[in-house]
Amino acid sequence: MADRSYAKSIELPPEDVFRNLKNASRFAIDIGGSLAKLAYCSTIHRRTSTVSDEPDKGEEGSQSIYQVSERDAINGRLHFVKFETKYIEHCLNFVHKKLLDSKEFVKDKCIKATGGGAHKYTDLIRDKLGVQVDKEDEISCLIKGCNFLLKNIPDEAYLYQRHASMEYKFQGVDHNIFPYLLINIGSGVSLIKVESEDKFERIGGTSTGGGTFWGLGSLLTKAKTFDELLDLAEKGDHRTVDMLVKDIYGGAYSSIGLPAEVIASSFGKAARSPKDSAKQDFREEDIARSLLLSISNDIGQIAYLHAKIHNLKKIYFGGYFIRGHQLTMHTITFAINFWSKGEIQALFLRHEGYLGAIGAFLKGAEELEEELPWGENFAGSSGLISPKRSFFTSGRNRSSTFDKLELDQLENRLTHCPLLLDHKSYFPDTVDLIQDPDARSYWLDCFAKNVDKTVKAIHSQPQTADSTERAEQFRAAYLQRLKELKENPYAYGSLTVRSLLDTSSHCLEEFKFTDPWSQQKQMENEAALKGLKDRLIYLDGLPLNERQLALACGLLAGNVFDWGASEVAILLETGTFCFAQAEEKLQVRPWLFDDFDKWSERLTTGPAHKCAVIFCDNSGPDIILGVFPFVRELLNNGTKCILCANSRPTINDVTYNELLILVKRVAEISQSVNKALLSGHLQILDSGQGSPCLDLRLINCELVDAIEREKADLIVLEGMGRAVHTNFDATFSCEVLKVAVIKNRWLANRLGGDMFSVMFKYEKSRQISALNNDSGR
Amino acid sequence: MADRSYAKSIELPPEDVFRNLKNASRFAIDIGGSLAKLAYCSTIHRRTSTVSDEPDKGEEGSQSIYQVSERDAINGRLHFVKFETKYIEHCLNFVHKKLLDSKEFVKDKCIKATGGGAHKYTDLIRDKLGVQVDKEDEISCLIKGCNFLLKNIPDEAYLYQRHASMEYKFQGVDHNIFPYLLINIGSGVSLIKVESEDKFERIGGTSTGGGTFWGLGSLLTKAKTFDELLDLAEKGDHRTVDMLVKDIYGGAYSSIGLPAEVIASSFGKAARSPKDSAKQDFREEDIARSLLLSISNDIGQIAYLHAKIHNLKKIYFGGYFIRGHQLTMHTITFAINFWSKGEIQALFLRHEGYLGAIGAFLKGAEELEEELPWGENFAGSSGLISPKRSFFTSGRNRSSTFDKLELDQLENRLTHCPLLLDHKSYFPDTVDLIQDPDARSYWLDCFAKNVDKTVKAIHSQPQTADSTERAEQFRAAYLQRLKELKENPYAYGSLTVRSLLDTSSHCLEEFKFTDPWSQQKQMENEAALKGLKDRLIYLDGLPLNERQLALACGLLAGNVFDWGASEVAILLETGTFCFAQAEEKLQVRPWLFDDFDKWSERLTTGPAHKCAVIFCDNSGPDIILGVFPFVRELLNNGTKCILCANSRPTINDVTYNELLILVKRVAEISQSVNKALLSGHLQILDSGQGSPCLDLRLINCELVDAIEREKADLIVLEGMGRAVHTNFDATFSCEVLKVAVIKNRWLANRLGGDMFSVMFKYEKSRQISALNNDSGR
C-alpha cells in the first residue's frame, strides 16, 4: 500500500519493471546527472526438462530408454532498469523494502556504483540498503559495458541511414572492435577514445547534451517528459524558428556548398526586435525540433572533429539521449557524413543507456571470477522506439514505463567458429527481413499462424495444472511481439527467421514452457531406435556408391521429421508417418541443389577426412536413422566425428543432453559407434546454441577447442534452420556439406523448387586469397 | 518630421550616428542574418593650416618669411554603422532621403553589397537607392576586411586574459599575419582558414551563433535587445541552471581532470520532472548567463578542433557576437586554452563587426585604384564596451546608439621602418599605461590639466568667430574621453602617452582646430632663423671636439622649446625665454644618459656615415638652431641626410610643409645646406605621422624607399615623444642617436633624474644573431 502511494507520487518505474527484485543477489548502479541505471542479478525459477537414463525405480519394466521430467531450475538473469536520479532516495527505499523479504540478499554484500552520482550518493546507498558501496570509475565502466555489448550482443550496433535501401544497418557481432570513439551523451557529453580493453582516454566533452535538451525543453515547452519533448520535436517544423541559409541568402550559398535548406542560425528567427515587447508566438513543436536539431548537429560536428584528430573511423553513441529517435540519429549521421565525407561511421547502440551499469556489474562479476557470458533475452527486453507510436503509446505513458534490458546467463562461453573463411564478414542469416518486405510479411504471418501449433504442443504437457493459462499468456505475448515487429521490424536488431525463432523460444521460456516437445521427442527417439539395426543392415548390404546415396537420402528423409515445419507437422500429427514415407516424399534427382556426385567422387577418390563436425537437427528418425548411419560410415572410413547438438531445447531439435543418452543406445546397436565413442573418435559436444538456426559467430568455446585440436576438415550443416535460413551463403576454410529438405512451400517456390525440394550442397575448402583472386577476375 | 517619426518607431541608429551621410559618395553594405553594416565614404570639411612663402601681394614689405592661413579642406572619411537587417527597408528610405540633397551622390554609381542578404535584398537596394548593386562574395569580403584591420589598425587584435597581469594584450600591427583561422560569429558561425590574401577556405561552420543566443534569449527572457541580454548574463549565476561536475560527482572528477565547478550539462538543472506541471522558477539573469556560456564554450571548442586539424596557431573572432563582452571572451579563451593546452591563441578584434563591410568597401576602392591607406579616427569611433557600465549606460540605451567606426584617409602609404632590428617584436611605446596604474593615473590627469593650455592656444586663433564655442566643445569631448579611458583603459587598444596624444589631435581636428600652434610656430621659426647665422659662425669657430659637444648641446637646448611640456610652456609664455637660457637649463654633464664620449669617438675615429635619417621635433630654436647645425656638420663630413617631419600638425612640432619652407631659408644662410639640397645629399621627407611620438611600424613608404636607397646607417630620434615615450627601448640594425631633454618632472624623477635631465644615448648597430647570443649567455 505504502509502495503504491509513493510509486504514484514519484516517477518510479512500475513494479513490473523491477522484476524479480525479491530474488536479487548482486547490484550495480550507474548514477548519472539525470538518470540512474540499476543493474541487479536475480535468479529466475524456470521449468527445465531433464532427461535421464538412470533406471526408474518407481516403474519397473518401463519400456522407455530414458525418462523425461520437468523440474524447477534456477538461472541467473541480469535486469537493468532506469529511473530519474532525483528520485534515488525513494527508489532505494523501494528496493530495500523488496529486499527485506529476500533470502538471497545478504547484508555484507556490496554494490558496485559508478557514474557521477556514485561519489555523491555513496552514503545514501550505504545507509538505505545497508551495503558496502564499491565505487568504480565511470569511464572505465562505460568502456567495459560498451565492449561487452559490441562483442556479445549480436546487432548491438547499427548505422542509421534515412532514405537508404537499408534504413537500419545492423553490425552483427565482432570481436575486433578497436579502435573506436565512444560519445557518451548523458546530461553532458563525454568523448572517449578506446584503443583496447585497457587503453582508453577521455579526449573531450561538451556540456551541451541530454540535460541541455531536456532543461531548455522544459523552459521552452510544456512537455512533461524527455520523450514527450522528443514527440513534440517529431511533429515540429524547425524552419519557423531557425534561420536557414535561404532566409539570409535568398537561396543556396553555392560557392561554399551550403544548400538553401541548411540551418544557418538555430533559433535565429526567434530573435526579438527591441520593439517587440510581447513574447513572439512560436509553436512548441517547432521549438522542440529546432532544439533537438541544434544539439544533435553540434554533437555530430564535435564527434567528427575529435575522430578526425585521432584518426578514428568508428564513432559509437552511448548514453540516454538518442533513444532510437530517428530524427536525432539522422541529424547526427548526416553531420558526421557531411564533415567526414563519408569516411567516418556514426554507429548507434540498441542498449545505449546501459553501458555504465553493465560495466559496473561486470567488474563485480570479474571479482567473483564469474566469467560466464550473458545473452539478450528478447522476451524481457524492450526494443527500440517505434517510429509509428500507435503501438508503443497505446494505453501507457512511454516514458514512465522505462525501457528494460534483461540478459540471461549462458552456460557456455561462446566464440566464432574457426572454420569460417572470414569470420569478420560472416553474417549468419540468409534473408534480411527488414530489407525484404515480402519475406517479412510471409514469415511474420507464418509465425503468427504457427503459434497455434505451439500451443497445441504445450497442451500436450499434462504435468502442470496452469499450463493452459500460461499457454494463453504466451500466445498473447508472442502475438503482441510479432505485431510490434510488423510495425517496427528493426526493434531488436536484425529481423530474420533466426531472430523470430529465438524470440519464440525466449517467450516460451518466460512462461515456463522450456521444452514443449520433450514427450514427442522421447517417443520419436524410441521409435526410431527400434528401426536403427535394420537400417544399418540394409545400408551395409549396399555397394559403396549406392550406400553413399542411401546415406545421403537417409539424412534427407530423417530431416523431413520436423515439427517446426507446419505442413510437415500435419503429416506427423497423424502418428503413422514413417521413415519410408519420408523417403518417398523427397524430390527425385536431380535435386534442387545437387552436388551428390561431387561428394561421392570426393569420398571415393580423395583421402579420408581427418575430422567431421556435424551440426544435427531433429530428434527421432533424423538423428537416429539419418545422422548416425552417416556418422558411422565416416567413422568406418577413419574420419573422426564431432557430433554437436543444441544446449537448450527448441521445437523437436535433439538436445545435447538427449544426444548423450541416445549415443549410448546407438553404441549398443553399432559396434563402430561404440568403439569410436570409447576411443574418442566420436565426440558429442554442446553447440552452445538453442535455436534451429546456427549462428557460427557464437558457438561453445569447448567445441571450438575440439575443432582446432582435431583439425576438422569437414563441416556438415543439417536442416533448414542450419543450412537454409542461416549459412546458406557461408563460406568455409574446410569442406562443407549443407543438407536439408525444403519443407516450406513458400520458401521452396522462392528457391525455384517445390515442397520437399532437396538441398545437397557440397563445397570444397576455400582460401581467402583464392577468393580474392576470383573476385578480381 | 517624417524621419523622426519612423526613427522612433523602428530601431534605426540615430541621426548623429549616420554622420556626414549627406556628403556620402561611395557605399558598401554587408547584410547579415541579423545585422546589416553600412559603410560609406564621405567627405569632411576640415580646417587646415597652410603655409606659403609666395610673396603676399596684399601686404607689401611683410617681415614674415612665410604666411600661415587656414582654409577649408576636404578629406575622405569612411563611416561604418550597423542596424538590424529586418529594418533594412526603412533604413534605405532614410539613407535615400538624406542623399536626395547630396551633390556628391550620382545615380549611376554603384553600391558594393556582401553578406547573405546581398543576394536577397539586391532588388530592394537598387530600387530604394537607384544604384547598381555589385554583389561581392561574403567570405572574400570578410577576409579582405580582416586582413586590412590586422595590417593597418594598430592594436586591432588582442588577447583577453582574465586574472592575468595584462588583462588585455594588444597585438600592435603586423604585416605577417598568415596563416590564421577566422571565426566569424554572426547569426551563425563560419570558420575560415586564411593562408594568404588570396588563399582562404571556409572549413567549417555551426548554426549555434549570435542568432541562437539572441533567439533563445528572446524566448527565455524579457530582454529587449542583444545587449540587454548580455547585461542580464553578466548579472546572472549560471550555477542555478547548469549542472556542474560537482552536482553530479559531489566534487571534482579528478581522475580525468574535471574540476568541480566545470559545467557538466548546460541547463541540466532546468530539466522538468514529469510531475512538475508548472514552469520552474529560474531567474532570467541565470538563464541568460547559462546560454552565453554554453554558446561561447561550444564555439571555443569547435574553433579549437578545426585549428588543431589545420595546424593553425592563431584564431581571430569576427562577427557581432562578442562585442568586447568580457564573460564571452573569457569563456572562449578559456575553452581554447583548455583544449589546446595554451598552444593556440584566441584573438579578439576591436572592430569585429565590420570585417565584411570594410572588405566590400575596399573591393570598390580597388576598382577605382584608390589605394591610399586609412587610419582609425579615435574621435569618431566608439571604444570597446566598458566592464563598468556606469559611464556607457548613463543617459542612453547602449544598444540603440550603435557603435561606430570612422577611418580617415591618410595621405601616405605606410610601412615599417627597415632600420628596426626586428620589426615583428618591435613595440613603439615605452610604458603601457594599462599595465602601469601609477603612470596611467599620472598621465590621464596630466592630459586633463593640459587641456586648458590647449584651449588657450586655440583662443589665440583670432580667425573664426565660433572658435570659443568649438574650443569648449573640444574641451568637453576630450575630457569625457579621458574619463572613459580612466574607467576603461583598453577601450581603444593600447593606452600610452602616444595614444593620448593621438586622441587629443583627433579631437582637436574634429572641432576644426587642425593646427592651433601655427601662429606660435611661425613666430618662433622666424625668430630662430634670425639667430642661425651667428650660431653657425660660433660653431665654426670651435675646435672639432668642442664643436661636437656644442652641436649636441644645441640639439638639446633646442629641444627645450616644447609647448607640449607644461612646465616649459610656462617659461615660453613669458615670450622672453631664449636659446641661451635653454642651454643653461640643461643638466650638467655627466647627463642622465650620457653616451656623448662614445658618439664623439665614433665621429672622430670611424668612417663618415653614409646617410643619417633624422626625425626632428619642435619648430623654432629646436629645428633651426639645434637640428640644422647638427645636420650641416654631418653634411660637411660627407654624410647624406634625410630630414623627416610630421605630415600633420601636432602641438608645435615642425611639419613637413613648414620644413620645406624653412630649409630654403636655411639654405640661404648656409652654403653647405644649399649645396646638399641641390645635390640631393639633403632630402626633406614626410614621415607619414602626425604625433610627437613615433610609431616606426607605420611610416611613409616614400621615406622607407629613401632609407633603403641611401643605405642609411644612422638614425637620429629627437625629443621626448620620439625617443622617450616611444622608441626608448627600440633596437636598430644601424647606429642610433636618441636625444631628448626630459621636460616633465614626474617622468624625470621616474627615470632617476631631475627636470631638464638629458638623454643622449648612442647605440651601435645590432644584429639579430648577436642579440640572440647575448640573451643566451
Coordinates of C-alpha atoms in Angstrom, one line a residue, chain A residues 223-586:
Chain A
A223 CA 6.4 18.8 -22.3
K224 CA 6.3 16.7 -19.1
T225 CA 8.9 14.2 -20.0
F226 CA 12.0 13.8 -22.2
D227 CA 10.1 11.6 -24.5
E228 CA 7.2 14.0 -24.8
L229 CA 9.7 16.6 -25.8
L230 CA 11.0 14.2 -28.5
D231 CA 7.4 13.6 -29.6
L232 CA 7.0 17.4 -29.9
A233 CA 10.2 17.6 -31.9
E234 CA 9.0 15.0 -34.3
K235 CA 5.9 16.9 -35.0
G236 CA 7.6 20.3 -35.4
D237 CA 8.9 22.3 -38.2
H238 CA 12.1 23.9 -37.3
R239 CA 12.0 26.3 -40.3
T240 CA 9.7 28.6 -38.5
V241 CA 12.3 29.1 -35.7
D242 CA 15.6 28.6 -37.4
M243 CA 17.2 30.9 -39.8
L244 CA 18.0 28.9 -42.9
V245 CA 20.7 29.7 -45.5
K246 CA 17.9 30.7 -47.8
D247 CA 16.5 33.1 -45.2
I248 CA 19.7 35.0 -45.4
Y249 CA 20.9 34.4 -48.9
G250 CA 17.5 34.1 -50.6
G251 CA 18.7 30.6 -51.8
A252 CA 21.8 28.4 -51.6
Y253 CA 25.2 29.8 -50.9
S254 CA 26.6 27.8 -53.8
S255 CA 30.2 29.0 -53.9
I256 CA 30.9 27.4 -50.5
G257 CA 28.4 24.5 -50.9
L258 CA 25.7 25.5 -48.5
P259 CA 22.3 24.3 -49.7
A260 CA 19.3 26.7 -49.2
E261 CA 17.7 24.4 -46.5
V262 CA 20.8 24.2 -44.2
I263 CA 20.3 25.8 -40.8
A264 CA 22.4 29.0 -40.7
S265 CA 21.4 30.0 -37.3
S266 CA 19.5 27.9 -34.8
F267 CA 16.6 29.9 -33.3
G268 CA 17.7 32.8 -35.5
K269 CA 14.1 33.7 -36.3
A270 CA 13.1 33.9 -32.7
A271 CA 15.4 36.9 -32.0
R272 CA 13.2 39.7 -30.6
S273 CA 13.3 43.1 -32.1
P274 CA 13.7 45.8 -29.5
K275 CA 10.2 47.0 -30.2
D276 CA 8.5 43.6 -29.7
S277 CA 7.6 43.8 -26.1
A278 CA 5.4 40.7 -26.1
K279 CA 6.8 37.2 -26.5
Q280 CA 6.6 36.1 -30.1
D281 CA 4.3 33.2 -30.8
F282 CA 6.2 30.1 -31.8
R283 CA 4.8 26.6 -31.7
E284 CA 6.3 24.4 -29.0
E285 CA 6.7 21.6 -31.6
D286 CA 8.8 23.9 -33.8
I287 CA 10.9 25.0 -30.8
A288 CA 11.5 21.4 -29.7
R289 CA 12.6 20.4 -33.1
S290 CA 15.0 23.3 -33.5
L291 CA 16.5 22.4 -30.1
L292 CA 16.9 18.8 -31.0
L293 CA 18.5 19.6 -34.3
S294 CA 20.8 22.1 -32.8
I295 CA 22.1 19.8 -30.1
S296 CA 22.4 16.8 -32.4
N297 CA 24.2 18.8 -35.1
D298 CA 26.6 20.2 -32.5
I299 CA 27.4 16.8 -31.0
G300 CA 27.8 15.4 -34.6
Q301 CA 30.3 18.0 -35.5
I302 CA 32.3 17.8 -32.3
A303 CA 32.3 14.0 -32.6
Y304 CA 33.6 14.2 -36.1
L305 CA 36.3 16.7 -35.3
H306 CA 37.7 14.6 -32.4
A307 CA 37.5 11.4 -34.5
K308 CA 39.4 13.2 -37.3
I309 CA 42.1 14.4 -35.0
H310 CA 42.6 10.9 -33.5
N311 CA 42.1 9.1 -36.8
L312 CA 39.2 7.0 -35.6
K313 CA 36.8 5.6 -38.2
K314 CA 34.0 4.4 -36.0
I315 CA 32.0 6.5 -33.6
Y316 CA 29.6 4.8 -31.2
F317 CA 26.9 6.8 -29.4
G318 CA 26.0 5.8 -25.9
G319 CA 24.2 7.5 -23.1
Y320 CA 20.5 8.1 -22.9
F321 CA 20.0 10.9 -25.3
I322 CA 19.3 9.2 -28.6
R323 CA 16.8 6.6 -27.6
G324 CA 16.5 5.3 -31.1
H325 CA 14.9 8.6 -32.1
Q326 CA 15.2 8.7 -35.9
L327 CA 15.4 12.5 -36.3
T328 CA 18.3 12.6 -33.8
M329 CA 20.1 9.7 -35.4
H330 CA 19.6 11.2 -38.9
T331 CA 20.9 14.5 -37.8
I332 CA 24.0 13.1 -36.1
T333 CA 24.6 10.7 -39.0
F334 CA 24.1 13.5 -41.5
A335 CA 26.6 15.8 -39.7
I336 CA 29.3 13.1 -39.5
N337 CA 28.8 12.0 -43.1
F338 CA 28.8 15.7 -44.2
W339 CA 32.0 16.6 -42.3
S340 CA 33.9 13.4 -42.9
K341 CA 32.7 13.0 -46.5
G342 CA 31.5 9.5 -45.5
E343 CA 34.9 8.4 -44.1
I344 CA 33.7 8.1 -40.5
Q345 CA 30.7 5.9 -39.4
A346 CA 28.2 7.0 -36.8
L347 CA 27.1 3.9 -35.0
F348 CA 24.2 3.7 -32.6
L349 CA 23.7 1.2 -29.8
R350 CA 20.4 -0.6 -29.1
H351 CA 21.3 -0.5 -25.4
E352 CA 23.0 2.9 -25.3
G353 CA 21.7 3.7 -21.8
Y354 CA 23.2 0.7 -20.0
L355 CA 26.9 0.9 -20.8
G356 CA 28.0 2.1 -17.4
A357 CA 25.6 -0.2 -15.5
I358 CA 26.7 -3.2 -17.5
G359 CA 30.3 -2.3 -17.0
A360 CA 30.0 -1.8 -13.2
F361 CA 28.1 -5.1 -12.9
L362 CA 30.8 -7.0 -14.9
K363 CA 33.5 -5.5 -12.7
G364 CA 31.8 -7.1 -9.8
A365 CA 31.4 -10.4 -11.6
E366 CA 35.0 -10.4 -12.5
E367 CA 36.0 -10.1 -8.9
L368 CA 33.8 -13.2 -8.2
E369 CA 35.5 -14.9 -11.1
E370 CA 32.2 -15.4 -12.8
E371 CA 33.0 -15.2 -16.4
L372 CA 30.1 -16.9 -17.9
P373 CA 28.6 -15.0 -20.8
W374 CA 25.2 -13.4 -21.0
G375 CA 22.7 -13.3 -23.8
E376 CA 20.0 -10.9 -24.6
N377 CA 16.5 -12.1 -23.5
F378 CA 14.2 -10.9 -26.2
A379 CA 11.1 -11.7 -24.1
G380 CA 12.1 -9.4 -21.2
S381 CA 13.8 -6.6 -23.1
S382 CA 12.2 -3.7 -24.7
G383 CA 13.0 -2.8 -28.3
L384 CA 13.9 0.4 -30.0
I385 CA 11.3 3.1 -30.1
S386 CA 8.9 2.6 -33.0
P387 CA 8.6 5.5 -35.4
K388 CA 4.9 4.7 -35.5
R389 CA 3.9 5.4 -32.0
S390 CA 0.5 3.8 -32.1
F391 CA 1.7 0.5 -30.7
F392 CA 4.1 1.7 -28.1
T393 CA 2.0 4.5 -26.7
S394 CA -1.2 2.6 -26.7
G395 CA -2.6 2.6 -23.2
R396 CA 0.6 3.6 -21.5
N397 CA 2.9 6.5 -21.0
R398 CA 6.0 5.5 -22.8
S399 CA 8.4 7.4 -20.6
S400 CA 7.0 6.2 -17.3
T401 CA 7.3 2.5 -18.3
F402 CA 11.0 2.8 -18.6
D403 CA 12.7 0.5 -21.0
K404 CA 14.2 -2.7 -19.8
L405 CA 17.1 -4.9 -20.7
E406 CA 17.4 -8.4 -19.5
L407 CA 20.3 -10.7 -20.1
D408 CA 20.3 -14.4 -19.3
Q409 CA 23.3 -16.2 -18.1
L410 CA 24.5 -18.6 -20.6
E411 CA 26.1 -22.0 -19.8
N412 CA 28.9 -21.7 -22.1
R413 CA 31.5 -19.2 -23.2
L414 CA 31.0 -18.5 -26.9
T415 CA 33.2 -17.5 -29.8
H416 CA 33.2 -17.7 -33.5
C417 CA 33.7 -21.0 -35.5
P418 CA 37.3 -21.2 -36.6
L419 CA 36.3 -23.0 -39.8
L420 CA 34.7 -19.8 -41.2
L421 CA 36.6 -18.5 -44.1
D422 CA 36.3 -14.9 -42.8
H423 CA 34.5 -14.5 -39.6
K424 CA 34.6 -10.7 -39.8
S425 CA 32.5 -10.6 -42.9
Y426 CA 30.4 -13.7 -41.9
F427 CA 26.7 -13.0 -41.4
P428 CA 24.6 -16.0 -40.4
D429 CA 21.3 -15.1 -41.9
T430 CA 20.3 -15.7 -45.5
V431 CA 17.4 -13.3 -45.8
D432 CA 17.2 -9.9 -44.0
L433 CA 13.5 -9.5 -43.3
I434 CA 14.0 -5.8 -42.8
Q435 CA 15.2 -5.4 -46.3
D436 CA 12.8 -7.9 -47.8
P437 CA 9.2 -6.8 -47.1
D438 CA 7.7 -9.9 -48.9
A439 CA 9.7 -12.3 -46.9
R440 CA 9.0 -10.3 -43.7
S441 CA 5.3 -10.3 -44.3
Y442 CA 5.3 -14.0 -45.1
W443 CA 7.3 -15.1 -42.1
L444 CA 5.6 -12.8 -39.6
D445 CA 2.3 -14.3 -40.7
C446 CA 3.7 -17.8 -40.7
F447 CA 5.0 -17.5 -37.2
A448 CA 1.7 -16.0 -36.1
K449 CA -0.2 -18.9 -37.5
N450 CA 2.2 -21.4 -36.1
V451 CA 1.6 -20.1 -32.6
D452 CA -1.4 -22.4 -32.5
K453 CA 0.7 -25.4 -33.2
T454 CA 3.0 -24.4 -30.4
V455 CA 0.1 -24.0 -28.0
K456 CA -1.1 -27.4 -29.0
A457 CA 2.3 -28.9 -28.1
I458 CA 2.1 -27.1 -24.8
H459 CA -1.3 -28.6 -24.1
S460 CA 0.2 -31.9 -24.6
Q461 CA 2.1 -31.4 -21.4
P462 CA -0.1 -32.8 -18.7
Q463 CA 2.2 -32.2 -15.8
T464 CA 1.1 -28.8 -14.6
A465 CA -2.3 -27.5 -13.8
D466 CA -1.8 -23.9 -15.0
S467 CA -0.3 -24.8 -18.4
T468 CA -3.4 -23.7 -20.3
E469 CA -3.4 -20.3 -18.6
R470 CA 0.3 -19.9 -19.2
A471 CA -0.1 -21.1 -22.8
E472 CA -2.7 -18.3 -23.4
Q473 CA -0.3 -15.8 -21.8
F474 CA 2.5 -16.9 -24.0
R475 CA 0.2 -16.8 -27.1
A476 CA -0.8 -13.2 -26.3
A477 CA 2.7 -12.0 -25.5
Y478 CA 4.2 -13.6 -28.6
L479 CA 1.5 -12.3 -31.0
Q480 CA 1.9 -8.9 -29.5
R481 CA 5.7 -9.1 -30.2
L482 CA 5.0 -10.2 -33.8
K483 CA 2.7 -7.2 -34.2
E484 CA 5.3 -4.9 -32.8
L485 CA 7.9 -6.3 -35.2
K486 CA 5.5 -5.9 -38.1
E487 CA 5.3 -2.1 -37.2
N488 CA 8.9 -1.8 -36.2
P489 CA 11.0 -4.5 -37.8
Y490 CA 14.3 -3.3 -36.5
A491 CA 13.3 -3.0 -32.9
Y492 CA 15.6 -5.9 -31.8
G493 CA 18.3 -5.7 -34.3
S494 CA 18.3 -7.8 -37.5
L495 CA 14.9 -9.3 -38.2
T496 CA 15.4 -12.8 -39.5
V497 CA 13.8 -16.3 -39.3
R498 CA 16.5 -16.9 -36.7
S499 CA 15.6 -14.0 -34.6
L500 CA 11.9 -14.9 -34.8
L501 CA 12.7 -18.4 -33.7
D502 CA 14.8 -17.1 -30.8
T503 CA 12.1 -14.7 -29.8
S504 CA 9.6 -17.6 -29.7
S505 CA 12.0 -19.7 -27.5
H506 CA 12.5 -16.8 -25.1
C507 CA 8.8 -16.2 -24.8
L508 CA 8.0 -19.8 -24.3
E509 CA 10.7 -20.0 -21.6
E510 CA 9.3 -16.8 -20.0
F511 CA 6.0 -18.7 -19.4
K512 CA 7.8 -21.8 -18.2
F513 CA 7.4 -23.8 -21.3
T514 CA 11.0 -24.7 -21.7
D515 CA 10.6 -27.9 -23.7
P516 CA 7.1 -28.4 -25.0
W517 CA 8.2 -31.2 -27.4
S518 CA 10.0 -33.3 -24.8
Q519 CA 7.4 -36.1 -24.8
Q520 CA 7.1 -36.1 -28.6
K521 CA 10.9 -36.2 -28.9
Q522 CA 11.1 -39.1 -26.5
M523 CA 8.5 -41.0 -28.3
E524 CA 10.1 -40.5 -31.7
N525 CA 13.6 -41.3 -30.4
E526 CA 12.4 -44.6 -29.0
A527 CA 10.5 -45.5 -32.2
A528 CA 13.5 -44.6 -34.4
L529 CA 16.0 -46.5 -32.3
K530 CA 13.9 -49.6 -32.9
G531 CA 14.4 -49.3 -36.6
L532 CA 18.2 -48.5 -36.5
K533 CA 19.5 -52.1 -36.5
D534 CA 17.6 -52.9 -39.7
R535 CA 18.6 -49.7 -41.3
L536 CA 22.2 -50.4 -40.7
I537 CA 22.0 -53.9 -42.0
Y538 CA 20.3 -52.6 -45.1
L539 CA 22.9 -50.0 -45.7
D540 CA 25.8 -52.5 -45.1
G541 CA 24.3 -54.7 -47.8
L542 CA 24.7 -52.0 -50.5
P543 CA 27.7 -51.5 -52.7
L544 CA 29.8 -48.4 -51.9
N545 CA 28.3 -46.0 -54.4
E546 CA 24.7 -47.0 -53.7
R547 CA 25.4 -46.9 -50.0
Q548 CA 26.7 -43.3 -50.2
L549 CA 23.5 -42.3 -52.0
A550 CA 21.4 -44.2 -49.5
L551 CA 23.2 -42.5 -46.6
A552 CA 22.5 -39.1 -48.2
C553 CA 18.9 -39.9 -48.8
G554 CA 18.7 -41.2 -45.2
L555 CA 19.9 -37.9 -43.9
L556 CA 17.4 -36.1 -46.1
A557 CA 14.5 -38.4 -45.2
G558 CA 15.3 -38.0 -41.5
N559 CA 15.3 -34.3 -41.9
V560 CA 11.6 -34.4 -43.0
F561 CA 10.7 -35.1 -39.4
D562 CA 10.5 -31.5 -38.4
W563 CA 7.7 -30.2 -36.1
G564 CA 8.8 -26.7 -36.9
A565 CA 7.5 -27.0 -40.4
S566 CA 3.8 -26.6 -40.3
E567 CA 2.9 -28.6 -43.4
V568 CA 5.0 -31.5 -42.1
A569 CA 3.6 -31.1 -38.7
I570 CA 0.2 -32.0 -40.2
L571 CA 1.6 -35.2 -41.5
L572 CA 3.4 -36.0 -38.2
E573 CA 0.2 -35.5 -36.2
T574 CA -1.3 -38.5 -37.9
G575 CA 1.2 -40.5 -35.9
T576 CA 1.6 -43.0 -38.7
F577 CA 4.1 -41.1 -40.9
C578 CA 7.2 -43.3 -41.2
F579 CA 10.8 -43.1 -42.5
A580 CA 10.0 -44.9 -45.7
Q581 CA 7.1 -42.5 -46.4
A582 CA 9.5 -39.6 -45.8
E583 CA 12.0 -41.1 -48.4
E584 CA 9.2 -41.2 -50.9
K585 CA 8.3 -37.5 -50.3
L586 CA 11.8 -36.4 -51.3

